[in-house]
Short mmCIF file of C-alpha atoms in Angstrom, two decimals:
data_model
loop_
_atom_site.label_atom_id
_atom_site.label_comp_id
_atom_site.label_asym_id
_atom_site.label_seq_id
_atom_site.Cartn_x
_atom_site.Cartn_y
_atom_site.Cartn_z
CA MET A 1 -64.18 35.31 12.81
CA ALA A 2 -63.51 34.61 16.55
CA LEU A 3 -63.96 30.87 15.89
CA GLY A 4 -61.27 30.97 13.27
CA LEU A 5 -58.85 32.79 15.65
CA VAL A 6 -59.64 30.15 18.32
CA PHE A 7 -58.84 27.29 15.91
CA ILE A 8 -55.61 28.94 14.98
CA ALA A 9 -54.69 29.48 18.65
CA ILE A 10 -55.53 25.82 19.54
CA GLY A 11 -53.44 24.64 16.57
CA VAL A 12 -50.41 26.69 17.52
CA VAL A 13 -50.48 25.67 21.18
CA TRP A 14 -50.87 22.08 20.29
CA LEU A 15 -47.89 22.38 17.82
CA MET A 16 -45.74 23.80 20.65
CA PHE A 17 -46.52 20.84 23.05
CA ARG A 18 -46.88 18.06 20.58
CA ARG A 19 -44.08 15.79 21.98
CA PRO A 20 -45.43 15.57 25.66
CA ILE A 21 -48.95 15.29 24.27
CA ALA A 22 -47.84 12.34 21.92
CA ARG A 23 -45.99 10.60 24.89
CA ARG A 24 -49.11 10.79 27.03
CA GLN A 25 -51.35 9.72 24.26
CA TYR A 26 -49.19 6.73 23.65
CA TRP A 27 -49.03 5.95 27.46
CA ILE A 28 -52.82 6.24 27.81
CA SER A 29 -53.57 4.09 24.72
CA SER A 30 -51.06 1.52 25.90
CA GLN A 31 -52.75 1.38 29.30
CA MET A 32 -56.15 1.04 27.72
CA LEU A 33 -55.07 -1.76 25.45
CA GLY A 34 -53.18 -3.65 28.16
CA ARG A 35 -49.69 -3.28 26.56
CA LYS A 36 -46.54 -3.05 28.59
CA VAL A 37 -44.89 0.37 28.42
CA GLY A 38 -41.03 0.51 28.83
CA TYR A 39 -41.34 3.68 30.97
CA GLU A 40 -43.45 5.30 33.64
CA LEU A 41 -44.94 8.58 32.62
CA THR A 42 -44.41 11.50 35.01
CA ASP A 43 -44.78 15.27 34.47
CA SER A 44 -41.08 15.85 34.69
CA GLU A 45 -39.98 13.50 31.97
CA SER A 46 -41.23 15.10 28.81
CA ASP A 47 -38.13 14.57 26.62
CA VAL A 48 -36.78 11.31 27.96
CA ASP A 49 -36.27 8.43 25.44
CA ALA A 50 -39.08 6.03 25.53
CA GLY A 51 -37.40 2.77 25.62
CA SER A 52 -37.45 0.42 22.64
CA GLU A 53 -37.23 1.49 19.09
CA LYS A 54 -40.72 0.34 18.45
CA GLU A 55 -42.12 2.57 21.20
CA VAL A 56 -40.20 5.45 19.85
CA GLN A 57 -41.74 4.96 16.43
CA ARG A 58 -45.14 4.71 17.86
CA ILE A 59 -44.72 7.91 19.71
CA ARG A 60 -43.45 9.64 16.45
CA GLY A 61 -46.65 8.32 14.82
CA PHE A 62 -48.74 10.01 17.45
CA GLU A 63 -46.60 13.18 17.04
CA MET A 64 -47.12 13.18 13.22
CA LEU A 65 -50.88 12.65 13.74
CA GLY A 66 -50.91 15.65 16.03
CA VAL A 67 -48.92 17.76 13.47
CA PHE A 68 -51.69 16.75 10.92
CA PHE A 69 -54.47 17.90 13.35
CA CYS A 70 -52.49 21.15 13.94
CA ALA A 71 -52.29 21.83 10.30
CA VAL A 72 -56.05 21.13 9.81
CA LEU A 73 -56.90 23.41 12.69
CA VAL A 74 -54.65 26.31 11.45
CA LEU A 75 -55.91 25.97 7.80
CA GLY A 76 -59.48 25.70 8.95
CA GLY A 77 -59.13 28.72 11.12
CA LEU A 78 -57.49 30.66 8.30
CA LEU A 79 -60.30 29.67 5.91
CA ILE A 80 -62.95 30.87 8.43
CA VAL A 81 -61.17 34.15 8.94
CA VAL A 82 -60.74 34.81 5.16
CA LEU A 83 -64.36 33.80 4.27
CA THR A 84 -65.58 36.05 7.14
CA LEU A 85 -63.58 38.96 5.89
CA ILE A 86 -64.78 38.39 2.23
CA PHE A 87 -68.57 37.83 2.91
CA ARG A 88 -69.02 40.02 6.07
CA PRO A 89 -66.24 42.57 6.13
CA PRO A 90 -66.18 44.64 9.36
CA TRP A 91 -65.86 47.96 7.46
CA ALA A 92 -69.21 47.41 5.70
CA GLY A 93 -71.28 47.84 8.70
CA ALA A 94 -73.85 45.68 10.37
#
């Protein structure tokens, strides 16, 4: 049951910070692949426009991928909690 609650918590926190995470993922992947990025990433610029429209679309793609993983984590956590309550209810004893 605790694992399910941890999955839900990670999914919710990731959902709250998905935009800065997506910008950082795009910046890191661009650096690894040797692409030019139209902006310098600093900690203070989380909501600044990225530059070209192509970069903005790529960042949105990373963001949507993050939303998908958030949904998977939350649904998986809910499934773990529900199955734990069904097959090992806390009120049934050890």
